């Protein structure tokens, strides 16, 4: 039987050319698989037909939008997943779900190999191949751009020579990856990190400098996951989509950072993730009122480790799964309402309300009704400060007094 290769197909120039390119280089039949993670653009039927026109023996489209939103975006929200405190893991979380569908397709069509269109310089090749190896250890991976010398110029020549039904003249200076959780833009003049992004970089967001009137909304969460907007019950996908629209109109969620890639390169990326950033702000504040203090402090370190594992392509790894269990357990009481205002690039929390809140008005108030026993504070501080005080007394005995220089006090 002829060898078969499943190709992660986007419908763009590189992966369209890759169909014939891989077939010629390996003698295998190519099965194109397009996965819908809410990237928008062309209809997937158009994309499927193009794959067949470019020589794929089979073309298969998987609608993974709800799965991606519920099983990849929601865990990222529960983990407050912001790589380098800024990037909501847009591409990092799409690779594992795409890989899952590629591996399923490889099994279904009896393929030995999975191919993807990544270069050898980025994180995405690692995420694809580590995920594929984990889910289908018997499968091989190839990357035509990286392994079969498929450069952009060669792709254009090939498409023209073979009369492939794909635009070769459109000159987009950027490399873009997008899905319902956000959009990543790199290369072109953004590679000079002194250059600010121009208007044409953005697509999911309007300019926050000229916002429409403020937009206020109430988000309801149940166990760490948003379940309704303004009282209307919605799926995770619907919630992200609606917040992309409403947040995007206010210019919320524009991010511009130089980030550390797993492969050792620092790279400049511009992101837009309006829905994700609105949800993150709301979720974090709801955690502030519902998590116990020590749990919250410890969760921060777990969140960060989870985020780094996911950024580094370890979505299906044992440690990531273990941390999921911890994170899920912490979300038990992260339920309630967050009232927010979206305006001029910012998502601001205005109010919080929760049946499972740990905020106790009577403990917090400075007005009548105070139930906090202030007389206990003095003894608490004496004991709490005792070890530092004892160490300081030793310092004084051996070296004479603490250094108060700069405070204007003579020793
Ligand atoms: N740097 C980001 C990451 O590693 C995004 C990469 C997505 N690709 C792109 N062409 N912008 O997750």
mmCIF file of C-alpha atoms and ligand atoms in Angstrom:
data_model
loop_
_atom_site.group_PDB
_atom_site.id
_atom_site.type_symbol
_atom_site.label_atom_id
_atom_site.label_comp_id
_atom_site.label_asym_id
_atom_site.label_seq_id
_atom_site.Cartn_x
_atom_site.Cartn_y
_atom_site.Cartn_z
ATOM 1 C CA UNK A 1 0.000 0.000 0.000
ATOM 2 C CA UNK A 2 1.221 3.510 -0.814
ATOM 3 C CA UNK A 3 2.440 5.394 2.239
ATOM 4 C CA UNK A 4 0.082 8.100 3.462
ATOM 5 C CA UNK A 5 0.874 11.403 5.109
ATOM 6 C CA UNK A 6 -1.592 13.598 6.972
ATOM 7 C CA UNK A 7 -0.860 17.302 6.457
ATOM 8 C CA UNK A 8 -2.053 20.086 8.774
ATOM 9 C CA UNK A 9 -3.631 22.270 6.109
ATOM 10 C CA UNK A 10 -4.443 25.979 6.474
ATOM 11 C CA UNK A 11 -5.480 26.776 2.912
ATOM 12 C CA UNK A 12 -2.582 29.226 2.519
ATOM 13 C CA UNK A 13 0.242 29.216 -0.020
ATOM 14 C CA UNK A 14 2.800 27.172 1.922
ATOM 15 C CA UNK A 15 0.577 24.257 2.898
ATOM 16 C CA UNK A 16 -1.140 24.227 -0.519
ATOM 17 C CA UNK A 17 2.216 23.824 -2.235
ATOM 18 C CA UNK A 18 3.285 21.355 0.461
ATOM 19 C CA UNK A 19 0.673 18.855 -0.775
ATOM 20 C CA UNK A 20 2.446 18.311 -4.109
ATOM 21 C CA UNK A 21 5.880 18.991 -2.693
ATOM 22 C CA UNK A 22 5.579 16.246 -0.061
ATOM 23 C CA UNK A 23 4.069 13.814 -2.581
ATOM 24 C CA UNK A 24 6.997 14.379 -4.989
ATOM 25 C CA UNK A 25 9.668 14.198 -2.279
ATOM 26 C CA UNK A 26 8.319 11.084 -0.547
ATOM 27 C CA UNK A 27 6.092 9.277 -3.031
ATOM 28 C CA UNK A 28 3.330 9.223 -0.428
ATOM 29 C CA UNK A 29 -0.333 10.169 -0.763
ATOM 30 C CA UNK A 30 -1.249 13.344 1.073
ATOM 31 C CA UNK A 31 -4.385 13.748 3.162
ATOM 32 C CA UNK A 32 -5.106 17.369 4.033
ATOM 33 C CA UNK A 33 -6.668 18.078 7.416
ATOM 34 C CA UNK A 34 -7.967 21.542 8.278
ATOM 35 C CA UNK A 35 -8.992 22.214 11.864
ATOM 36 C CA UNK A 36 -11.395 25.014 12.683
ATOM 37 C CA UNK A 37 -10.368 26.698 15.939
ATOM 38 C CA UNK A 38 -12.322 29.849 15.151
ATOM 39 C CA UNK A 39 -9.711 31.438 12.882
ATOM 40 C CA UNK A 40 -12.419 32.882 10.624
ATOM 41 C CA UNK A 41 -11.594 33.813 7.048
ATOM 42 C CA UNK A 42 -12.576 31.530 4.181
ATOM 43 C CA UNK A 43 -15.266 28.876 4.528
ATOM 44 C CA UNK A 44 -13.807 25.507 5.368
ATOM 45 C CA UNK A 45 -15.583 23.967 2.389
ATOM 46 C CA UNK A 46 -13.556 26.322 0.136
ATOM 47 C CA UNK A 47 -10.399 25.328 1.988
ATOM 48 C CA UNK A 48 -11.272 21.622 1.643
ATOM 49 C CA UNK A 49 -11.907 21.931 -2.078
ATOM 50 C CA UNK A 50 -8.606 23.764 -2.575
ATOM 51 C CA UNK A 51 -6.721 20.926 -0.892
ATOM 52 C CA UNK A 52 -8.276 18.464 -3.336
ATOM 53 C CA UNK A 53 -7.483 20.786 -6.279
ATOM 54 C CA UNK A 54 -3.866 20.937 -5.108
ATOM 55 C CA UNK A 55 -3.612 17.160 -5.251
ATOM 56 C CA UNK A 56 -4.661 15.829 -1.862
ATOM 57 C CA UNK A 57 -6.181 12.336 -2.099
ATOM 58 C CA UNK A 58 -8.508 13.160 0.773
ATOM 59 C CA UNK A 59 -9.385 16.402 2.505
ATOM 60 C CA UNK A 60 -11.001 16.517 5.876
ATOM 61 C CA UNK A 61 -12.303 19.406 7.939
ATOM 62 C CA UNK A 62 -12.741 19.204 11.696
ATOM 63 C CA UNK A 63 -14.916 21.741 13.482
ATOM 64 C CA UNK A 64 -13.041 21.968 16.786
ATOM 65 C CA UNK A 65 -14.394 25.357 17.871
ATOM 66 C CA UNK A 66 -16.475 24.257 20.855
ATOM 67 C CA UNK A 67 -13.879 21.715 21.909
ATOM 68 C CA UNK A 68 -11.137 24.334 21.684
ATOM 69 C CA UNK A 69 -13.138 26.878 23.693
ATOM 70 C CA UNK A 70 -14.271 24.453 26.407
ATOM 71 C CA UNK A 71 -11.245 22.187 26.773
ATOM 72 C CA UNK A 72 -8.337 24.480 25.912
ATOM 73 C CA UNK A 73 -9.377 28.121 26.449
ATOM 74 C CA UNK A 74 -11.272 27.484 29.708
ATOM 75 C CA UNK A 75 -8.372 25.636 31.395
ATOM 76 C CA UNK A 76 -6.128 28.528 30.301
ATOM 77 C CA UNK A 77 -8.527 30.937 31.993
ATOM 78 C CA UNK A 78 -8.619 28.864 35.194
ATOM 79 C CA UNK A 79 -4.805 28.978 35.219
ATOM 80 C CA UNK A 80 -4.764 32.732 34.470
ATOM 81 C CA UNK A 81 -2.417 31.664 31.679
ATOM 82 C CA UNK A 82 -0.375 34.701 30.690
ATOM 83 C CA UNK A 83 3.128 33.822 29.497
ATOM 84 C CA UNK A 84 5.650 36.410 30.709
ATOM 85 C CA UNK A 85 2.670 38.011 32.478
ATOM 86 C CA UNK A 86 1.334 39.175 29.122
ATOM 87 C CA UNK A 87 0.629 36.624 26.380
ATOM 88 C CA UNK A 88 -2.578 34.574 26.730
ATOM 89 C CA UNK A 89 -1.108 31.503 24.948
ATOM 90 C CA UNK A 90 -3.193 31.959 21.788
ATOM 91 C CA UNK A 91 -1.080 29.773 19.467
ATOM 92 C CA UNK A 92 0.310 27.591 22.231
ATOM 93 C CA UNK A 93 -3.125 26.160 23.103
ATOM 94 C CA UNK A 94 -4.295 25.668 19.511
ATOM 95 C CA UNK A 95 -1.416 23.335 18.571
ATOM 96 C CA UNK A 96 -2.416 20.527 20.938
ATOM 97 C CA UNK A 97 -6.055 20.469 19.782
ATOM 98 C CA UNK A 98 -4.972 20.557 16.125
ATOM 99 C CA UNK A 99 -2.488 17.756 16.855
ATOM 100 C CA UNK A 100 -5.230 15.677 18.411
ATOM 101 C CA UNK A 101 -7.276 15.902 15.220
ATOM 102 C CA UNK A 102 -4.211 15.192 13.044
ATOM 103 C CA UNK A 103 -3.438 12.041 15.014
ATOM 104 C CA UNK A 104 -7.087 10.929 14.831
ATOM 105 C CA UNK A 105 -7.047 11.491 11.054
ATOM 106 C CA UNK A 106 -3.756 9.599 10.700
ATOM 107 C CA UNK A 107 -5.328 6.602 12.458
ATOM 108 C CA UNK A 108 -8.538 6.855 10.435
ATOM 109 C CA UNK A 109 -6.739 7.027 7.067
ATOM 110 C CA UNK A 110 -3.900 4.653 7.947
ATOM 111 C CA UNK A 111 -1.138 7.265 7.625
ATOM 112 C CA UNK A 112 2.388 6.699 8.907
ATOM 113 C CA UNK A 113 3.396 10.346 9.103
ATOM 114 C CA UNK A 114 2.038 13.738 10.079
ATOM 115 C CA UNK A 115 3.271 16.914 8.366
ATOM 116 C CA UNK A 116 2.943 20.560 9.420
ATOM 117 C CA UNK A 117 3.939 23.865 7.859
ATOM 118 C CA UNK A 118 6.123 25.320 10.630
ATOM 119 C CA UNK A 119 9.638 26.631 10.179
ATOM 120 C CA UNK A 120 12.577 25.427 12.257
ATOM 121 C CA UNK A 121 12.801 28.629 14.308
ATOM 122 C CA UNK A 122 9.571 28.736 16.265
ATOM 123 C CA UNK A 123 7.725 27.174 19.165
ATOM 124 C CA UNK A 124 4.935 25.719 17.074
ATOM 125 C CA UNK A 125 7.036 22.934 15.508
ATOM 126 C CA UNK A 126 7.866 21.799 19.046
ATOM 127 C CA UNK A 127 4.236 21.956 20.188
ATOM 128 C CA UNK A 128 3.002 19.981 17.167
ATOM 129 C CA UNK A 129 5.652 17.313 17.304
ATOM 130 C CA UNK A 130 5.703 16.821 21.073
ATOM 131 C CA UNK A 131 1.875 16.560 21.050
ATOM 132 C CA UNK A 132 1.872 14.171 18.070
ATOM 133 C CA UNK A 133 4.595 11.991 19.594
ATOM 134 C CA UNK A 134 2.627 11.821 22.826
ATOM 135 C CA UNK A 135 -0.745 11.002 21.259
ATOM 136 C CA UNK A 136 0.554 8.782 18.457
ATOM 137 C CA UNK A 137 3.991 7.435 19.389
ATOM 138 C CA UNK A 138 4.058 5.273 16.236
ATOM 139 C CA UNK A 139 3.728 8.313 13.951
ATOM 140 C CA UNK A 140 6.609 10.138 12.249
ATOM 141 C CA UNK A 141 6.628 13.918 11.792
ATOM 142 C CA UNK A 142 7.879 15.989 8.881
ATOM 143 C CA UNK A 143 7.879 19.716 8.257
ATOM 144 C CA UNK A 144 8.317 20.484 4.524
ATOM 145 C CA UNK A 145 9.363 24.084 5.121
ATOM 146 C CA UNK A 146 12.027 22.933 7.583
ATOM 147 C CA UNK A 147 12.935 19.423 6.332
ATOM 148 C CA UNK A 148 12.206 19.490 2.595
ATOM 149 C CA UNK A 149 13.608 22.970 1.804
ATOM 150 C CA UNK A 150 10.279 24.472 0.823
ATOM 151 C CA UNK A 151 11.089 28.201 0.892
ATOM 152 C CA UNK A 152 8.574 30.948 0.151
ATOM 153 C CA UNK A 153 10.140 31.736 -3.243
ATOM 154 C CA UNK A 154 10.083 28.065 -4.226
ATOM 155 C CA UNK A 155 6.458 27.866 -3.101
ATOM 156 C CA UNK A 156 5.486 30.775 -5.355
ATOM 157 C CA UNK A 157 7.367 29.262 -8.325
ATOM 158 C CA UNK A 158 5.794 25.867 -7.688
ATOM 159 C CA UNK A 159 2.263 27.271 -7.405
ATOM 160 C CA UNK A 160 2.684 29.234 -10.652
ATOM 161 C CA UNK A 161 4.255 26.325 -12.548
ATOM 162 C CA UNK A 162 1.509 23.927 -11.434
ATOM 163 C CA UNK A 163 -1.272 26.486 -11.786
ATOM 164 C CA UNK A 164 -2.480 25.884 -8.234
ATOM 165 C CA UNK A 165 -5.704 27.683 -7.234
ATOM 166 C CA UNK A 166 -3.980 29.913 -4.692
ATOM 167 C CA UNK A 167 -3.031 33.598 -4.514
ATOM 168 C CA UNK A 168 0.730 34.036 -4.894
ATOM 169 C CA UNK A 169 0.899 37.784 -5.390
ATOM 170 C CA UNK A 170 -0.769 39.024 -2.213
ATOM 171 C CA UNK A 171 2.024 40.514 -0.166
ATOM 172 C CA UNK A 172 1.223 40.290 3.502
ATOM 173 C CA UNK A 173 4.358 41.421 5.323
ATOM 174 C CA UNK A 174 3.299 39.675 8.529
ATOM 175 C CA UNK A 175 3.170 36.119 9.768
ATOM 176 C CA UNK A 176 -0.214 35.714 11.415
ATOM 177 C CA UNK A 177 -1.792 32.988 13.503
ATOM 178 C CA UNK A 178 -5.324 33.430 14.792
ATOM 179 C CA UNK A 179 -8.146 31.624 16.519
ATOM 180 C CA UNK A 180 -11.078 32.467 18.768
ATOM 181 C CA UNK A 181 -8.776 33.047 21.770
ATOM 182 C CA UNK A 182 -6.756 35.716 19.941
ATOM 183 C CA UNK A 183 -4.439 36.702 17.156
ATOM 184 C CA UNK A 184 -0.622 36.724 16.894
ATOM 185 C CA UNK A 185 1.281 38.909 14.439
ATOM 186 C CA UNK A 186 5.009 38.838 13.816
ATOM 187 C CA UNK A 187 7.772 39.586 11.278
ATOM 188 C CA UNK A 188 7.983 42.418 8.770
ATOM 189 C CA UNK A 189 8.865 45.834 10.188
ATOM 190 C CA UNK A 190 7.887 44.587 13.678
ATOM 191 C CA UNK A 191 11.252 42.790 13.745
ATOM 192 C CA UNK A 192 12.807 46.206 14.423
ATOM 193 C CA UNK A 193 11.725 46.379 18.049
ATOM 194 C CA UNK A 194 11.981 50.176 18.111
ATOM 195 C CA UNK A 195 9.102 50.391 15.598
ATOM 196 C CA UNK A 196 5.633 50.766 17.027
ATOM 197 C CA UNK A 197 2.813 48.745 15.474
ATOM 198 C CA UNK A 198 0.872 50.521 12.737
ATOM 199 C CA UNK A 199 -2.923 50.394 12.327
ATOM 200 C CA UNK A 200 -2.804 47.607 9.712
ATOM 201 C CA UNK A 201 -1.322 45.183 12.244
ATOM 202 C CA UNK A 202 -4.660 44.943 14.053
ATOM 203 C CA UNK A 203 -7.803 43.121 13.070
ATOM 204 C CA UNK A 204 -9.645 41.948 16.216
ATOM 205 C CA UNK A 205 -9.506 45.358 17.925
ATOM 206 C CA UNK A 206 -10.359 48.981 17.176
ATOM 207 C CA UNK A 207 -8.054 51.832 18.144
ATOM 208 C CA UNK A 208 -8.564 52.343 21.916
ATOM 209 C CA UNK A 209 -7.748 56.039 21.538
ATOM 210 C CA UNK A 210 -11.144 56.736 19.963
ATOM 211 C CA UNK A 211 -13.534 54.455 21.830
ATOM 212 C CA UNK A 212 -17.321 54.409 21.657
ATOM 213 C CA UNK A 213 -19.298 54.988 24.893
ATOM 214 C CA UNK A 214 -18.326 52.677 27.787
ATOM 215 C CA UNK A 215 -19.786 49.181 27.656
ATOM 216 C CA UNK A 216 -20.751 47.614 30.977
ATOM 217 C CA UNK A 217 -21.551 43.956 31.448
ATOM 218 C CA UNK A 218 -21.976 41.308 34.109
ATOM 219 C CA UNK A 219 -20.132 38.024 33.753
ATOM 220 C CA UNK A 220 -21.345 35.013 35.712
ATOM 221 C CA UNK A 221 -18.866 32.268 36.606
ATOM 222 C CA UNK A 222 -19.435 28.757 37.867
ATOM 223 C CA UNK A 223 -16.402 26.927 39.289
ATOM 224 C CA UNK A 224 -13.917 29.135 37.439
ATOM 225 C CA UNK A 225 -15.700 29.053 34.092
ATOM 226 C CA UNK A 226 -17.896 31.833 32.627
ATOM 227 C CA UNK A 227 -21.449 30.621 32.028
ATOM 228 C CA UNK A 228 -23.473 33.767 31.280
ATOM 229 C CA UNK A 229 -23.266 37.371 30.121
ATOM 230 C CA UNK A 230 -25.850 39.787 31.508
ATOM 231 C CA UNK A 231 -27.881 36.835 32.760
ATOM 232 C CA UNK A 232 -28.021 35.042 29.421
ATOM 233 C CA UNK A 233 -26.622 31.506 29.575
ATOM 234 C CA UNK A 234 -24.041 30.878 26.843
ATOM 235 C CA UNK A 235 -21.425 28.297 25.897
ATOM 236 C CA UNK A 236 -17.725 29.062 26.408
ATOM 237 C CA UNK A 237 -17.379 29.592 22.639
ATOM 238 C CA UNK A 238 -20.306 32.032 22.541
ATOM 239 C CA UNK A 239 -18.932 33.921 25.532
ATOM 240 C CA UNK A 240 -15.469 34.314 23.998
ATOM 241 C CA UNK A 241 -16.990 35.374 20.665
ATOM 242 C CA UNK A 242 -19.262 37.972 22.251
ATOM 243 C CA UNK A 243 -16.439 39.389 24.378
ATOM 244 C CA UNK A 244 -14.167 39.506 21.331
ATOM 245 C CA UNK A 245 -16.772 41.722 19.670
ATOM 246 C CA UNK A 246 -17.515 43.928 22.670
ATOM 247 C CA UNK A 247 -13.928 44.091 23.951
ATOM 248 C CA UNK A 248 -12.568 44.507 20.430
ATOM 249 C CA UNK A 249 -14.815 47.510 19.796
ATOM 250 C CA UNK A 250 -13.217 49.165 22.853
ATOM 251 C CA UNK A 251 -9.655 48.260 21.848
ATOM 252 C CA UNK A 252 -9.227 45.921 24.837
ATOM 253 C CA UNK A 253 -6.500 43.280 24.727
ATOM 254 C CA UNK A 254 -3.726 44.690 22.555
ATOM 255 C CA UNK A 255 -0.358 43.308 23.652
ATOM 256 C CA UNK A 256 3.100 44.095 22.285
ATOM 257 C CA UNK A 257 6.026 42.183 23.797
ATOM 258 C CA UNK A 258 9.442 40.725 23.162
ATOM 259 C CA UNK A 259 9.139 37.160 24.385
ATOM 260 C CA UNK A 260 11.470 34.268 25.120
ATOM 261 C CA UNK A 261 10.860 31.398 22.737
ATOM 262 C CA UNK A 262 11.597 27.846 23.783
ATOM 263 C CA UNK A 263 14.194 27.590 20.999
ATOM 264 C CA UNK A 264 16.295 30.320 22.626
ATOM 265 C CA UNK A 265 15.366 33.267 20.419
ATOM 266 C CA UNK A 266 13.853 36.496 21.722
ATOM 267 C CA UNK A 267 11.103 37.539 19.334
ATOM 268 C CA UNK A 268 8.753 40.481 19.017
ATOM 269 C CA UNK A 269 5.062 39.656 18.890
ATOM 270 C CA UNK A 270 1.941 41.743 18.724
ATOM 271 C CA UNK A 271 -1.199 40.057 20.030
ATOM 272 C CA UNK A 272 -4.859 40.921 20.169
ATOM 273 C CA UNK A 273 -7.033 38.950 22.545
ATOM 274 C CA UNK A 274 -10.002 41.072 23.591
ATOM 275 C CA UNK A 275 -12.262 38.283 24.870
ATOM 276 C CA UNK A 276 -9.431 36.444 26.610
ATOM 277 C CA UNK A 277 -8.208 39.570 28.391
ATOM 278 C CA UNK A 278 -11.705 40.581 29.570
ATOM 279 C CA UNK A 279 -12.206 37.064 30.946
ATOM 280 C CA UNK A 280 -8.780 36.998 32.615
ATOM 281 C CA UNK A 281 -9.442 40.292 34.414
ATOM 282 C CA UNK A 282 -12.836 39.085 35.637
ATOM 283 C CA UNK A 283 -11.608 35.634 36.650
ATOM 284 C CA UNK A 284 -8.651 36.967 38.595
ATOM 285 C CA UNK A 285 -10.832 39.318 40.596
ATOM 286 C CA UNK A 286 -13.321 36.556 41.338
ATOM 287 C CA UNK A 287 -10.421 34.436 42.610
ATOM 288 C CA UNK A 288 -9.367 37.353 44.804
ATOM 289 C CA UNK A 289 -12.619 37.128 46.754
ATOM 290 C CA UNK A 290 -13.113 33.354 46.711
ATOM 291 C CA UNK A 291 -9.674 31.762 47.201
ATOM 292 C CA UNK A 292 -8.225 31.472 50.685
ATOM 293 C CA UNK A 293 -5.038 33.522 51.081
ATOM 294 C CA UNK A 294 -2.437 30.727 51.183
ATOM 295 C CA UNK A 295 -4.210 28.841 48.410
ATOM 296 C CA UNK A 296 -4.162 31.990 46.254
ATOM 297 C CA UNK A 297 -0.473 32.657 46.891
ATOM 298 C CA UNK A 298 0.496 29.098 46.071
ATOM 299 C CA UNK A 299 -1.757 28.962 43.020
ATOM 300 C CA UNK A 300 0.190 31.850 41.505
ATOM 301 C CA UNK A 301 3.299 29.703 41.294
ATOM 302 C CA UNK A 302 1.289 26.748 39.957
ATOM 303 C CA UNK A 303 -0.330 29.011 37.343
ATOM 304 C CA UNK A 304 3.048 30.216 36.199
ATOM 305 C CA UNK A 305 4.492 26.715 35.906
ATOM 306 C CA UNK A 306 1.347 25.541 34.052
ATOM 307 C CA UNK A 307 1.682 28.470 31.655
ATOM 308 C CA UNK A 308 5.346 27.749 30.946
ATOM 309 C CA UNK A 309 4.648 24.052 30.344
ATOM 310 C CA UNK A 310 1.867 24.914 27.901
ATOM 311 C CA UNK A 311 3.977 27.551 26.148
ATOM 312 C CA UNK A 312 6.772 24.978 25.858
ATOM 313 C CA UNK A 313 4.584 22.399 24.123
ATOM 314 C CA UNK A 314 3.860 20.126 27.101
ATOM 315 C CA UNK A 315 0.041 20.241 26.960
ATOM 316 C CA UNK A 316 -0.284 16.442 27.109
ATOM 317 C CA UNK A 317 2.517 15.913 29.641
ATOM 318 C CA UNK A 318 2.083 14.234 33.046
ATOM 319 C CA UNK A 319 3.106 17.310 35.048
ATOM 320 C CA UNK A 320 0.689 19.555 33.167
ATOM 321 C CA UNK A 321 -2.089 17.044 33.915
ATOM 322 C CA UNK A 322 -1.139 16.955 37.602
ATOM 323 C CA UNK A 323 -1.265 20.745 37.793
ATOM 324 C CA UNK A 324 -4.690 20.668 36.107
ATOM 325 C CA UNK A 325 -5.970 18.600 39.003
ATOM 326 C CA UNK A 326 -4.688 21.142 41.522
ATOM 327 C CA UNK A 327 -6.069 24.076 39.549
ATOM 328 C CA UNK A 328 -9.476 22.439 39.083
ATOM 329 C CA UNK A 329 -9.754 21.775 42.799
ATOM 330 C CA UNK A 330 -9.045 25.444 43.579
ATOM 331 C CA UNK A 331 -11.890 26.522 41.297
ATOM 332 C CA UNK A 332 -14.581 24.809 43.382
ATOM 333 C CA UNK A 333 -15.781 28.094 44.914
ATOM 334 C CA UNK A 334 -14.780 30.480 42.097
ATOM 335 C CA UNK A 335 -18.408 31.220 41.323
ATOM 336 C CA UNK A 336 -20.350 34.459 41.180
ATOM 337 C CA UNK A 337 -20.772 37.663 39.219
ATOM 338 C CA UNK A 338 -18.253 40.230 38.086
ATOM 339 C CA UNK A 339 -19.522 43.556 36.790
ATOM 340 C CA UNK A 340 -17.157 45.196 34.327
ATOM 341 C CA UNK A 341 -16.714 48.265 32.232
ATOM 342 C CA UNK A 342 -14.982 48.009 28.868
ATOM 343 C CA UNK A 343 -13.694 51.332 27.645
ATOM 344 C CA UNK A 344 -10.750 52.830 25.811
ATOM 345 C CA UNK A 345 -8.539 49.745 25.842
ATOM 346 C CA UNK A 346 -9.283 48.760 29.415
ATOM 347 C CA UNK A 347 -11.433 46.113 31.048
ATOM 348 C CA UNK A 348 -12.101 47.376 34.568
ATOM 349 C CA UNK A 349 -13.849 45.462 37.319
ATOM 350 C CA UNK A 350 -16.550 47.602 38.947
ATOM 351 C CA UNK A 351 -18.303 45.112 41.205
ATOM 352 C CA UNK A 352 -18.171 41.581 42.569
ATOM 353 C CA UNK A 353 -20.858 39.365 44.062
ATOM 354 C CA UNK A 354 -20.567 35.754 45.162
ATOM 355 C CA UNK A 355 -22.368 33.306 47.440
ATOM 356 C CA UNK A 356 -19.018 31.599 48.002
ATOM 357 C CA UNK A 357 -17.070 34.783 48.719
ATOM 358 C CA UNK A 358 -14.636 34.952 51.637
ATOM 359 C CA UNK A 359 -15.022 38.712 51.824
ATOM 360 C CA UNK A 360 -16.679 39.439 55.148
ATOM 361 C CA UNK A 361 -18.088 42.953 55.387
ATOM 362 C CA UNK A 362 -18.204 42.814 59.178
ATOM 363 C CA UNK A 363 -14.534 41.874 59.403
ATOM 364 C CA UNK A 364 -13.464 44.484 56.845
ATOM 365 C CA UNK A 365 -15.557 47.475 57.883
ATOM 366 C CA UNK A 366 -14.234 50.526 59.746
ATOM 367 C CA UNK A 367 -17.819 51.497 60.521
ATOM 368 C CA UNK A 368 -20.217 50.129 63.124
ATOM 369 C CA UNK A 369 -20.828 46.410 62.926
ATOM 370 C CA UNK A 370 -17.109 45.602 63.169
ATOM 371 C CA UNK A 371 -16.666 42.026 64.404
ATOM 372 C CA UNK A 372 -12.853 42.012 64.188
ATOM 373 C CA UNK A 373 -11.279 42.055 67.653
ATOM 374 C CA UNK A 374 -8.620 44.757 67.301
ATOM 375 C CA UNK A 375 -7.210 44.042 70.759
ATOM 376 C CA UNK A 376 -5.897 40.687 69.479
ATOM 377 C CA UNK A 377 -3.727 42.416 66.870
ATOM 378 C CA UNK A 378 -1.122 43.599 69.358
ATOM 379 C CA UNK A 379 -0.262 40.136 70.683
ATOM 380 C CA UNK A 380 -0.290 38.738 67.151
ATOM 381 C CA UNK A 381 2.278 41.309 66.018
ATOM 382 C CA UNK A 382 4.531 40.731 69.055
ATOM 383 C CA UNK A 383 4.772 37.037 68.303
ATOM 384 C CA UNK A 384 4.809 37.398 64.528
ATOM 385 C CA UNK A 385 7.750 39.851 64.699
ATOM 386 C CA UNK A 386 9.613 37.969 67.407
ATOM 387 C CA UNK A 387 12.124 36.056 65.271
ATOM 388 C CA UNK A 388 13.206 39.132 63.285
ATOM 389 C CA UNK A 389 13.453 41.118 66.526
ATOM 390 C CA UNK A 390 15.620 38.435 68.143
ATOM 391 C CA UNK A 391 17.962 38.402 65.143
ATOM 392 C CA UNK A 392 18.192 42.165 65.256
ATOM 393 C CA UNK A 393 19.155 42.071 68.931
ATOM 394 C CA UNK A 394 22.018 39.727 68.091
ATOM 395 C CA UNK A 395 23.151 42.145 65.353
ATOM 396 C CA UNK A 396 23.129 44.966 67.884
ATOM 397 C CA UNK A 397 25.141 42.958 70.404
ATOM 398 C CA UNK A 398 27.862 41.994 67.916
ATOM 399 C CA UNK A 399 28.022 44.954 65.512
ATOM 400 C CA UNK A 400 26.151 47.735 67.238
ATOM 401 C CA UNK A 401 22.713 48.633 66.051
ATOM 402 C CA UNK A 402 20.884 48.329 62.755
ATOM 403 C CA UNK A 403 22.049 50.517 59.871
ATOM 404 C CA UNK A 404 19.743 53.517 59.779
ATOM 405 C CA UNK A 405 21.933 55.529 57.398
ATOM 406 C CA UNK A 406 19.908 57.362 54.852
ATOM 407 C CA UNK A 407 17.062 57.726 57.304
ATOM 408 C CA UNK A 408 18.821 60.816 58.689
ATOM 409 C CA UNK A 409 19.572 59.220 62.053
ATOM 410 C CA UNK A 410 23.113 59.191 63.514
ATOM 411 C CA UNK A 411 24.350 55.891 64.876
HETATM 412 N N1 LIG B 1 5.070 33.548 19.600
HETATM 413 C C1 LIG B 1 3.783 32.988 19.779
HETATM 414 C C2 LIG B 1 3.916 31.610 20.365
HETATM 415 O O1 LIG B 1 4.951 31.038 20.303
HETATM 416 C C3 LIG B 1 2.927 33.019 18.558
HETATM 417 C C4 LIG B 1 3.463 32.349 17.339
HETATM 418 C C5 LIG B 1 2.404 32.288 16.319
HETATM 419 N N2 LIG B 1 2.801 32.418 14.979
HETATM 420 C C6 LIG B 1 2.777 33.533 14.236
HETATM 421 N N3 LIG B 1 2.971 33.383 12.969
HETATM 422 N N4 LIG B 1 2.579 34.723 14.717
HETATM 423 O O2 LIG B 1 2.972 31.083 20.895
#
